[in-house]
Amino acid sequence: MRITQARQWLRSARRIAVLTGAGISAESGIPTFRGPGGLWRSFRPEDLATPEAFASDPVLVWEWYDWRRGLIAKAEPNAGHLALVELEERAPAFDLITQNVDGLHRRAGSKNVICLHGDIWTLRCTVCSRARESFQVPLDPRPPRCTCGGLERPGVVWFGESLPSAAWLAAEEAARNCDSFLVVGTSAVVMPAGGLARIAKQAGAKVIEVNAGETQLSPMADAALRGPAGTILPELLALP
Ligand code: OAD
């Protein structure tokens, strides 16, 4: 019943916005952050995902991101990523906002992807901010120097840093102006991304949550669909 209703909301929406988190890539073999087996269960974010951590031990941080790049390089997009490609093709207007840095949405074929937390396949200079793509796996053992002499760092957003402003503005605009807001595989505890569903709801959108478990968004969702994204999203789109 709830899935039928949610399917109907997506079918009739003039504009759809989607927010994804680590849960959509879990079935591709990429660990989430907070659930069982989540990265923040075994590692401390303050040692690995802050500008201070990089300043005090750049090689440790570099190696951790290199390890994650290795995991992601072996992963393939799953049925959940592919369902969102299909949804983009069907929708009159569509924005895919992701907190993920793994690049799997683009690899699956999604076109309009807003990366709120950066991209693990980008390196950025700590001094001049020049960014470049790098798919090298494994990376050199130490962070390289930019042509300006500054150390390069992973092109992701760390705790305590602001989101890229163009990405955030685009995400907020999409949330405010969509008819259906689909939230997939995120605990929604990291702000400001975690607040987008409320922005959408306050602006009148139907909020549909797809998650393996209950989250703090579940009570406000118009439909909370429980289960793995790789199963629920194809069902939601009535894919064969
Ligand atoms: P979390 O690890 O906090 O949450 C993952 C969510 O995915 C949980 O709610 C799980 O229940 C759900 N989940 C797990 N497997 C799933 C599956 N197969 N199908 C559907 N749902 C599933 O990850 P995020 O919410 O993405 O930030 O975390 C947000 C941010 O915190 C990340 O972007 C990262 C992290 O610190 C930065 O790196 C800046």
PDB file of C-alpha atoms and ligand atoms in Angstrom:
ATOM      1  CA  MET A   1       0.000   0.000   0.000  1.00  0.00           C
ATOM      2  CA  ARG A   2       2.642   2.515   1.065  1.00  0.00           C
ATOM      3  CA  ILE A   3       4.857   1.524  -1.841  1.00  0.00           C
ATOM      4  CA  THR A   4       1.932   1.846  -4.262  1.00  0.00           C
ATOM      5  CA  GLN A   5       1.197   5.324  -2.950  1.00  0.00           C
ATOM      6  CA  ALA A   6       4.881   6.304  -3.125  1.00  0.00           C
ATOM      7  CA  ARG A   7       5.093   4.991  -6.688  1.00  0.00           C
ATOM      8  CA  GLN A   8       2.120   7.173  -7.579  1.00  0.00           C
ATOM      9  CA  TRP A   9       3.745  10.275  -6.047  1.00  0.00           C
ATOM     10  CA  LEU A  10       6.874   9.666  -8.128  1.00  0.00           C
ATOM     11  CA  ARG A  11       4.853   9.081 -11.296  1.00  0.00           C
ATOM     12  CA  SER A  12       2.881  12.289 -10.931  1.00  0.00           C
ATOM     13  CA  ALA A  13       5.776  14.505  -9.763  1.00  0.00           C
ATOM     14  CA  ARG A  14       6.825  17.315 -12.047  1.00  0.00           C
ATOM     15  CA  ARG A  15      10.144  17.537 -10.266  1.00  0.00           C
ATOM     16  CA  ILE A  16      11.881  14.882  -8.189  1.00  0.00           C
ATOM     17  CA  ALA A  17      14.851  15.348  -5.861  1.00  0.00           C
ATOM     18  CA  VAL A  18      16.778  12.445  -4.372  1.00  0.00           C
ATOM     19  CA  LEU A  19      19.252  12.472  -1.487  1.00  0.00           C
ATOM     20  CA  THR A  20      21.512   9.455  -1.128  1.00  0.00           C
ATOM     21  CA  GLY A  21      23.930   8.334   1.557  1.00  0.00           C
ATOM     22  CA  ALA A  22      26.343   5.503   2.171  1.00  0.00           C
ATOM     23  CA  GLY A  23      23.530   2.914   2.410  1.00  0.00           C
ATOM     24  CA  ILE A  24      22.944   2.967  -1.347  1.00  0.00           C
ATOM     25  CA  SER A  25      26.515   1.801  -1.940  1.00  0.00           C
ATOM     26  CA  ALA A  26      26.463  -0.823   0.839  1.00  0.00           C
ATOM     27  CA  GLU A  27      25.293  -3.540  -1.570  1.00  0.00           C
ATOM     28  CA  SER A  28      28.261  -2.681  -3.801  1.00  0.00           C
ATOM     29  CA  GLY A  29      30.505  -3.703  -0.895  1.00  0.00           C
ATOM     30  CA  ILE A  30      31.423  -0.206   0.307  1.00  0.00           C
ATOM     31  CA  PRO A  31      31.146   0.163   4.100  1.00  0.00           C
ATOM     32  CA  THR A  32      28.743   2.728   5.576  1.00  0.00           C
ATOM     33  CA  PHE A  33      29.827   5.017   8.423  1.00  0.00           C
ATOM     34  CA  ARG A  34      27.548   4.395  11.380  1.00  0.00           C
ATOM     35  CA  GLY A  35      25.770   1.062  11.106  1.00  0.00           C
ATOM     36  CA  PRO A  36      27.157  -2.380  11.954  1.00  0.00           C
ATOM     37  CA  GLY A  37      30.533  -2.655  10.218  1.00  0.00           C
ATOM     38  CA  GLY A  38      30.469   1.121   9.675  1.00  0.00           C
ATOM     39  CA  LEU A  39      33.788   2.941   9.291  1.00  0.00           C
ATOM     40  CA  TRP A  40      33.174   5.188  12.320  1.00  0.00           C
ATOM     41  CA  ARG A  41      32.856   2.041  14.464  1.00  0.00           C
ATOM     42  CA  SER A  42      36.528   1.186  13.877  1.00  0.00           C
ATOM     43  CA  PHE A  43      38.084   4.577  13.101  1.00  0.00           C
ATOM     44  CA  ARG A  44      37.856   7.958  14.798  1.00  0.00           C
ATOM     45  CA  PRO A  45      36.732  10.713  12.410  1.00  0.00           C
ATOM     46  CA  GLU A  46      38.828  13.260  14.301  1.00  0.00           C
ATOM     47  CA  ASP A  47      41.978  11.249  13.408  1.00  0.00           C
ATOM     48  CA  LEU A  48      41.123  10.860   9.717  1.00  0.00           C
ATOM     49  CA  ALA A  49      38.503  13.267   8.441  1.00  0.00           C
ATOM     50  CA  THR A  50      39.356  16.746   9.683  1.00  0.00           C
ATOM     51  CA  PRO A  51      41.759  19.424   8.398  1.00  0.00           C
ATOM     52  CA  GLU A  52      43.555  19.204  11.762  1.00  0.00           C
ATOM     53  CA  ALA A  53      44.134  15.458  11.316  1.00  0.00           C
ATOM     54  CA  PHE A  54      45.653  16.063   7.877  1.00  0.00           C
ATOM     55  CA  ALA A  55      47.846  18.878   9.205  1.00  0.00           C
ATOM     56  CA  SER A  56      49.180  16.720  12.037  1.00  0.00           C
ATOM     57  CA  ASP A  57      49.607  13.408  10.155  1.00  0.00           C
ATOM     58  CA  PRO A  58      49.112  13.812   6.397  1.00  0.00           C
ATOM     59  CA  VAL A  59      50.509  10.376   5.560  1.00  0.00           C
ATOM     60  CA  LEU A  60      48.076   8.541   7.893  1.00  0.00           C
ATOM     61  CA  VAL A  61      45.088  10.390   6.415  1.00  0.00           C
ATOM     62  CA  TRP A  62      46.416   9.881   2.872  1.00  0.00           C
ATOM     63  CA  GLU A  63      46.800   6.114   3.456  1.00  0.00           C
ATOM     64  CA  TRP A  64      43.268   5.807   4.807  1.00  0.00           C
ATOM     65  CA  TYR A  65      41.786   7.505   1.755  1.00  0.00           C
ATOM     66  CA  ASP A  66      44.031   5.391  -0.474  1.00  0.00           C
ATOM     67  CA  TRP A  67      42.620   2.241   1.202  1.00  0.00           C
ATOM     68  CA  ARG A  68      39.072   3.481   0.602  1.00  0.00           C
ATOM     69  CA  ARG A  69      39.862   4.331  -3.041  1.00  0.00           C
ATOM     70  CA  GLY A  70      41.078   0.741  -3.442  1.00  0.00           C
ATOM     71  CA  LEU A  71      37.779  -0.636  -2.068  1.00  0.00           C
ATOM     72  CA  ILE A  72      35.699   1.668  -4.253  1.00  0.00           C
ATOM     73  CA  ALA A  73      37.752   0.933  -7.382  1.00  0.00           C
ATOM     74  CA  LYS A  74      36.781  -2.744  -7.067  1.00  0.00           C
ATOM     75  CA  ALA A  75      33.076  -1.971  -6.528  1.00  0.00           C
ATOM     76  CA  GLU A  76      30.384  -1.809  -9.190  1.00  0.00           C
ATOM     77  CA  PRO A  77      27.132   0.207  -9.130  1.00  0.00           C
ATOM     78  CA  ASN A  78      24.234  -1.931  -7.886  1.00  0.00           C
ATOM     79  CA  ALA A  79      20.528  -2.203  -8.715  1.00  0.00           C
ATOM     80  CA  GLY A  80      19.769   0.805  -6.483  1.00  0.00           C
ATOM     81  CA  HIS A  81      22.120   3.108  -8.410  1.00  0.00           C
ATOM     82  CA  LEU A  82      20.703   1.808 -11.694  1.00  0.00           C
ATOM     83  CA  ALA A  83      17.109   2.401 -10.583  1.00  0.00           C
ATOM     84  CA  LEU A  84      17.969   6.066  -9.979  1.00  0.00           C
ATOM     85  CA  VAL A  85      19.349   6.319 -13.526  1.00  0.00           C
ATOM     86  CA  GLU A  86      15.985   5.054 -14.771  1.00  0.00           C
ATOM     87  CA  LEU A  87      14.121   7.491 -12.524  1.00  0.00           C
ATOM     88  CA  GLU A  88      16.133  10.403 -13.967  1.00  0.00           C
ATOM     89  CA  GLU A  89      15.192   9.296 -17.477  1.00  0.00           C
ATOM     90  CA  ARG A  90      11.485   9.155 -16.610  1.00  0.00           C
ATOM     91  CA  ALA A  91      11.178  12.339 -14.534  1.00  0.00           C
ATOM     92  CA  PRO A  92      10.341  15.687 -16.161  1.00  0.00           C
ATOM     93  CA  ALA A  93      12.948  17.308 -13.886  1.00  0.00           C
ATOM     94  CA  PHE A  94      15.367  15.528 -11.587  1.00  0.00           C
ATOM     95  CA  ASP A  95      18.190  16.275  -9.164  1.00  0.00           C
ATOM     96  CA  LEU A  96      20.300  13.623  -7.480  1.00  0.00           C
ATOM     97  CA  ILE A  97      21.997  14.992  -4.387  1.00  0.00           C
ATOM     98  CA  THR A  98      24.556  12.662  -2.857  1.00  0.00           C
ATOM     99  CA  GLN A  99      26.655  12.672   0.290  1.00  0.00           C
ATOM    100  CA  ASN A 100      28.728   9.865  -1.198  1.00  0.00           C
ATOM    101  CA  VAL A 101      32.214  10.496  -2.523  1.00  0.00           C
ATOM    102  CA  ASP A 102      32.525   7.153  -4.336  1.00  0.00           C
ATOM    103  CA  GLY A 103      31.430   8.292  -7.812  1.00  0.00           C
ATOM    104  CA  LEU A 104      29.125   5.264  -8.263  1.00  0.00           C
ATOM    105  CA  HIS A 105      26.097   7.338  -9.333  1.00  0.00           C
ATOM    106  CA  ARG A 106      28.033   8.772 -12.261  1.00  0.00           C
ATOM    107  CA  ARG A 107      29.513   5.389 -13.099  1.00  0.00           C
ATOM    108  CA  ALA A 108      25.977   3.959 -13.147  1.00  0.00           C
ATOM    109  CA  GLY A 109      24.932   6.663 -15.643  1.00  0.00           C
ATOM    110  CA  SER A 110      23.223   9.332 -13.528  1.00  0.00           C
ATOM    111  CA  LYS A 111      23.712  12.736 -15.142  1.00  0.00           C
ATOM    112  CA  ASN A 112      22.560  15.491 -12.836  1.00  0.00           C
ATOM    113  CA  VAL A 113      24.516  14.608  -9.697  1.00  0.00           C
ATOM    114  CA  ILE A 114      25.176  17.152  -6.950  1.00  0.00           C
ATOM    115  CA  CYS A 115      28.117  15.996  -4.803  1.00  0.00           C
ATOM    116  CA  LEU A 116      27.694  17.613  -1.390  1.00  0.00           C
ATOM    117  CA  HIS A 117      30.709  16.028   0.273  1.00  0.00           C
ATOM    118  CA  GLY A 118      33.172  16.173  -2.623  1.00  0.00           C
ATOM    119  CA  ASP A 119      34.685  13.365  -4.630  1.00  0.00           C
ATOM    120  CA  ILE A 120      37.295  10.830  -3.521  1.00  0.00           C
ATOM    121  CA  TRP A 121      38.618  10.755  -7.113  1.00  0.00           C
ATOM    122  CA  THR A 122      39.649  14.404  -6.893  1.00  0.00           C
ATOM    123  CA  LEU A 123      42.812  15.755  -5.265  1.00  0.00           C
ATOM    124  CA  ARG A 124      42.962  19.363  -4.140  1.00  0.00           C
ATOM    125  CA  CYS A 125      45.871  21.602  -3.179  1.00  0.00           C
ATOM    126  CA  THR A 126      45.799  22.701   0.466  1.00  0.00           C
ATOM    127  CA  VAL A 127      47.348  26.052  -0.506  1.00  0.00           C
ATOM    128  CA  CYS A 128      45.963  27.231  -3.864  1.00  0.00           C
ATOM    129  CA  SER A 129      42.871  24.918  -3.962  1.00  0.00           C
ATOM    130  CA  ARG A 130      43.643  23.766  -7.512  1.00  0.00           C
ATOM    131  CA  ALA A 131      41.740  20.499  -8.010  1.00  0.00           C
ATOM    132  CA  ARG A 132      42.487  17.634 -10.376  1.00  0.00           C
ATOM    133  CA  GLU A 133      41.004  14.227 -11.064  1.00  0.00           C
ATOM    134  CA  SER A 134      43.111  11.196 -10.223  1.00  0.00           C
ATOM    135  CA  PHE A 135      42.058   7.584 -10.640  1.00  0.00           C
ATOM    136  CA  GLN A 136      45.464   6.239  -9.630  1.00  0.00           C
ATOM    137  CA  VAL A 137      45.157   3.197  -7.327  1.00  0.00           C
ATOM    138  CA  PRO A 138      47.177   2.853  -5.204  1.00  0.00           C
ATOM    139  CA  LEU A 139      48.219   6.456  -4.762  1.00  0.00           C
ATOM    140  CA  ASP A 140      51.862   7.431  -4.257  1.00  0.00           C
ATOM    141  CA  PRO A 141      52.775   6.641  -0.639  1.00  0.00           C
ATOM    142  CA  ARG A 142      52.910  10.318   0.343  1.00  0.00           C
ATOM    143  CA  PRO A 143      50.684  13.237  -0.671  1.00  0.00           C
ATOM    144  CA  PRO A 144      52.188  14.874  -3.767  1.00  0.00           C
ATOM    145  CA  ARG A 145      52.969  18.559  -4.139  1.00  0.00           C
ATOM    146  CA  CYS A 146      50.939  20.852  -6.351  1.00  0.00           C
ATOM    147  CA  THR A 147      52.771  22.988  -8.920  1.00  0.00           C
ATOM    148  CA  CYS A 148      52.456  25.853  -6.378  1.00  0.00           C
ATOM    149  CA  GLY A 149      54.388  23.779  -3.822  1.00  0.00           C
ATOM    150  CA  GLY A 150      51.405  23.076  -1.523  1.00  0.00           C
ATOM    151  CA  LEU A 151      50.493  19.574  -0.369  1.00  0.00           C
ATOM    152  CA  GLU A 152      47.634  17.886  -2.188  1.00  0.00           C
ATOM    153  CA  ARG A 153      44.789  16.383  -0.129  1.00  0.00           C
ATOM    154  CA  PRO A 154      41.723  14.256  -0.881  1.00  0.00           C
ATOM    155  CA  GLY A 155      38.998  16.371  -2.523  1.00  0.00           C
ATOM    156  CA  VAL A 156      36.368  15.514   0.057  1.00  0.00           C
ATOM    157  CA  VAL A 157      34.622  17.604   2.703  1.00  0.00           C
ATOM    158  CA  TRP A 158      35.942  16.985   6.206  1.00  0.00           C
ATOM    159  CA  PHE A 159      34.264  17.600   9.547  1.00  0.00           C
ATOM    160  CA  GLY A 160      34.418  21.272  10.405  1.00  0.00           C
ATOM    161  CA  GLU A 161      34.547  22.361   6.740  1.00  0.00           C
ATOM    162  CA  SER A 162      31.837  24.064   4.713  1.00  0.00           C
ATOM    163  CA  LEU A 163      30.139  22.305   1.845  1.00  0.00           C
ATOM    164  CA  PRO A 164      31.017  23.512  -1.672  1.00  0.00           C
ATOM    165  CA  SER A 165      28.663  26.487  -1.886  1.00  0.00           C
ATOM    166  CA  ALA A 166      27.393  25.934  -5.447  1.00  0.00           C
ATOM    167  CA  ALA A 167      26.527  22.327  -4.598  1.00  0.00           C
ATOM    168  CA  TRP A 168      24.711  23.318  -1.424  1.00  0.00           C
ATOM    169  CA  LEU A 169      22.730  26.082  -3.156  1.00  0.00           C
ATOM    170  CA  ALA A 170      21.706  23.662  -5.916  1.00  0.00           C
ATOM    171  CA  ALA A 171      20.677  21.024  -3.354  1.00  0.00           C
ATOM    172  CA  GLU A 172      18.626  23.476  -1.325  1.00  0.00           C
ATOM    173  CA  GLU A 173      16.926  24.801  -4.437  1.00  0.00           C
ATOM    174  CA  ALA A 174      16.090  21.269  -5.582  1.00  0.00           C
ATOM    175  CA  ALA A 175      14.673  20.357  -2.154  1.00  0.00           C
ATOM    176  CA  ARG A 176      12.569  23.504  -2.005  1.00  0.00           C
ATOM    177  CA  ASN A 177      11.111  23.118  -5.472  1.00  0.00           C
ATOM    178  CA  CYS A 178      10.463  19.399  -5.881  1.00  0.00           C
ATOM    179  CA  ASP A 179       7.123  17.584  -5.545  1.00  0.00           C
ATOM    180  CA  SER A 180       8.676  14.324  -4.315  1.00  0.00           C
ATOM    181  CA  PHE A 181      11.809  14.031  -2.194  1.00  0.00           C
ATOM    182  CA  LEU A 182      13.307  10.550  -2.072  1.00  0.00           C
ATOM    183  CA  VAL A 183      15.851   9.884   0.709  1.00  0.00           C
ATOM    184  CA  VAL A 184      17.882   6.722   0.283  1.00  0.00           C
ATOM    185  CA  GLY A 185      20.353   5.012   2.608  1.00  0.00           C
ATOM    186  CA  THR A 186      21.287   7.866   4.894  1.00  0.00           C
ATOM    187  CA  SER A 187      21.135   8.209   8.662  1.00  0.00           C
ATOM    188  CA  ALA A 188      20.555  11.938   8.000  1.00  0.00           C
ATOM    189  CA  VAL A 189      22.543  12.876  11.095  1.00  0.00           C
ATOM    190  CA  VAL A 190      25.191  14.938   9.300  1.00  0.00           C
ATOM    191  CA  MET A 191      24.126  18.508   8.713  1.00  0.00           C
ATOM    192  CA  PRO A 192      23.310  20.356   6.594  1.00  0.00           C
ATOM    193  CA  ALA A 193      22.539  17.450   4.200  1.00  0.00           C
ATOM    194  CA  GLY A 194      20.405  15.744   6.837  1.00  0.00           C
ATOM    195  CA  GLY A 195      18.096  18.787   6.926  1.00  0.00           C
ATOM    196  CA  LEU A 196      17.171  18.721   3.219  1.00  0.00           C
ATOM    197  CA  ALA A 197      14.203  16.395   3.699  1.00  0.00           C
ATOM    198  CA  ARG A 198      12.660  18.830   6.183  1.00  0.00           C
ATOM    199  CA  ILE A 199      13.183  21.735   3.788  1.00  0.00           C
ATOM    200  CA  ALA A 200      11.397  19.721   1.079  1.00  0.00           C
ATOM    201  CA  LYS A 201       8.567  18.711   3.392  1.00  0.00           C
ATOM    202  CA  GLN A 202       8.029  22.273   4.612  1.00  0.00           C
ATOM    203  CA  ALA A 203       7.816  23.381   0.978  1.00  0.00           C
ATOM    204  CA  GLY A 204       5.045  20.844   0.374  1.00  0.00           C
ATOM    205  CA  ALA A 205       6.872  17.844  -1.133  1.00  0.00           C
ATOM    206  CA  LYS A 206       6.045  14.238  -0.317  1.00  0.00           C
ATOM    207  CA  VAL A 207       9.019  12.669   1.460  1.00  0.00           C
ATOM    208  CA  ILE A 208       9.725   9.024   0.666  1.00  0.00           C
ATOM    209  CA  GLU A 209      12.408   7.260   2.685  1.00  0.00           C
ATOM    210  CA  VAL A 210      14.137   4.067   1.571  1.00  0.00           C
ATOM    211  CA  ASN A 211      16.363   2.654   4.288  1.00  0.00           C
ATOM    212  CA  ALA A 212      17.364  -0.710   5.731  1.00  0.00           C
ATOM    213  CA  GLY A 213      16.414   0.585   9.193  1.00  0.00           C
ATOM    214  CA  GLU A 214      14.604   3.303  11.124  1.00  0.00           C
ATOM    215  CA  THR A 215      16.181   6.780  11.073  1.00  0.00           C
ATOM    216  CA  GLN A 216      15.395  10.113  12.653  1.00  0.00           C
ATOM    217  CA  LEU A 217      13.646  11.044   9.393  1.00  0.00           C
ATOM    218  CA  SER A 218      11.298   8.050   9.450  1.00  0.00           C
ATOM    219  CA  PRO A 219       8.604   9.669  11.640  1.00  0.00           C
ATOM    220  CA  MET A 220       8.271  12.685   9.322  1.00  0.00           C
ATOM    221  CA  ALA A 221       8.407  10.702   6.066  1.00  0.00           C
ATOM    222  CA  ASP A 222       5.140  10.377   4.147  1.00  0.00           C
ATOM    223  CA  ALA A 223       6.251   6.860   3.259  1.00  0.00           C
ATOM    224  CA  ALA A 224       9.074   5.007   5.040  1.00  0.00           C
ATOM    225  CA  LEU A 225      10.006   1.932   3.022  1.00  0.00           C
ATOM    226  CA  ARG A 226      12.169  -0.587   4.888  1.00  0.00           C
ATOM    227  CA  GLY A 227      14.702  -2.786   3.169  1.00  0.00           C
ATOM    228  CA  PRO A 228      17.819  -2.778   1.025  1.00  0.00           C
ATOM    229  CA  ALA A 229      17.905  -0.017  -1.577  1.00  0.00           C
ATOM    230  CA  GLY A 230      18.941  -2.517  -4.260  1.00  0.00           C
ATOM    231  CA  THR A 231      15.594  -4.282  -3.793  1.00  0.00           C
ATOM    232  CA  ILE A 232      13.235  -1.475  -2.773  1.00  0.00           C
ATOM    233  CA  LEU A 233      14.196   1.080  -5.441  1.00  0.00           C
ATOM    234  CA  PRO A 234      13.572  -1.268  -8.396  1.00  0.00           C
ATOM    235  CA  GLU A 235      10.256  -2.246  -6.744  1.00  0.00           C
ATOM    236  CA  LEU A 236       9.347   1.396  -6.253  1.00  0.00           C
ATOM    237  CA  LEU A 237       9.886   2.036  -9.930  1.00  0.00           C
ATOM    238  CA  ALA A 238       8.138  -1.233 -10.818  1.00  0.00           C
ATOM    239  CA  LEU A 239      11.219  -2.309 -12.765  1.00  0.00           C
ATOM    240  CA  PRO A 240      11.120  -5.889 -14.088  1.00  0.00           C
TER     241      PRO A 240
HETATM  242  P1  OAD B   1      25.584   6.461   7.626  1.00  0.00           P
HETATM  243  O1  OAD B   1      26.565   5.344   7.788  1.00  0.00           O
HETATM  244  O2  OAD B   1      25.463   7.433   8.730  1.00  0.00           O
HETATM  245  O3  OAD B   1      24.130   5.868   7.357  1.00  0.00           O
HETATM  246  C1  OAD B   1      23.937   4.835   6.429  1.00  0.00           C
HETATM  247  C2  OAD B   1      22.452   4.531   6.383  1.00  0.00           C
HETATM  248  O4  OAD B   1      22.250   3.564   5.371  1.00  0.00           O
HETATM  249  C3  OAD B   1      21.862   3.954   7.673  1.00  0.00           C
HETATM  250  O5  OAD B   1      20.677   4.677   7.981  1.00  0.00           O
HETATM  251  C4  OAD B   1      21.553   2.498   7.328  1.00  0.00           C
HETATM  252  O6  OAD B   1      20.376   2.015   7.977  1.00  0.00           O
HETATM  253  C5  OAD B   1      21.322   2.592   5.836  1.00  0.00           C
HETATM  254  N1  OAD B   1      21.617   1.368   5.065  1.00  0.00           N
HETATM  255  C6  OAD B   1      22.609   0.469   5.245  1.00  0.00           C
HETATM  256  N2  OAD B   1      22.578  -0.456   4.279  1.00  0.00           N
HETATM  257  C7  OAD B   1      21.550  -0.148   3.456  1.00  0.00           C
HETATM  258  C8  OAD B   1      20.994  -0.716   2.267  1.00  0.00           C
HETATM  259  N3  OAD B   1      21.520  -1.816   1.703  1.00  0.00           N
HETATM  260  N4  OAD B   1      19.920  -0.117   1.709  1.00  0.00           N
HETATM  261  C9  OAD B   1      19.372   0.992   2.267  1.00  0.00           C
HETATM  262  N5  OAD B   1      19.838   1.574   3.385  1.00  0.00           N
HETATM  263  C10 OAD B   1      20.918   1.018   3.967  1.00  0.00           C
HETATM  264  O7  OAD B   1      25.945   7.164   6.223  1.00  0.00           O
HETATM  265  P2  OAD B   1      25.528   8.617   5.697  1.00  0.00           P
HETATM  266  O8  OAD B   1      24.180   9.000   6.171  1.00  0.00           O
HETATM  267  O9  OAD B   1      25.799   8.633   4.244  1.00  0.00           O
HETATM  268  O10 OAD B   1      30.589  12.439   5.614  1.00  0.00           O
HETATM  269  O11 OAD B   1      26.606   9.510   6.426  1.00  0.00           O
HETATM  270  C11 OAD B   1      26.639  10.883   6.157  1.00  0.00           C
HETATM  271  C12 OAD B   1      28.042  11.388   6.166  1.00  0.00           C
HETATM  272  O12 OAD B   1      28.710  10.987   7.379  1.00  0.00           O
HETATM  273  C13 OAD B   1      28.932  10.833   5.078  1.00  0.00           C
HETATM  274  O13 OAD B   1      28.786  11.501   3.847  1.00  0.00           O
HETATM  275  C14 OAD B   1      30.296  11.036   5.643  1.00  0.00           C
HETATM  276  C15 OAD B   1      30.061  10.580   7.058  1.00  0.00           C
HETATM  277  O14 OAD B   1      30.907  11.113   8.016  1.00  0.00           O
HETATM  278  C16 OAD B   1      31.729  12.882   5.121  1.00  0.00           C
HETATM  279  O15 OAD B   1      32.591  12.144   4.705  1.00  0.00           O
HETATM  280  C17 OAD B   1      31.840  14.360   5.135  1.00  0.00           C
END
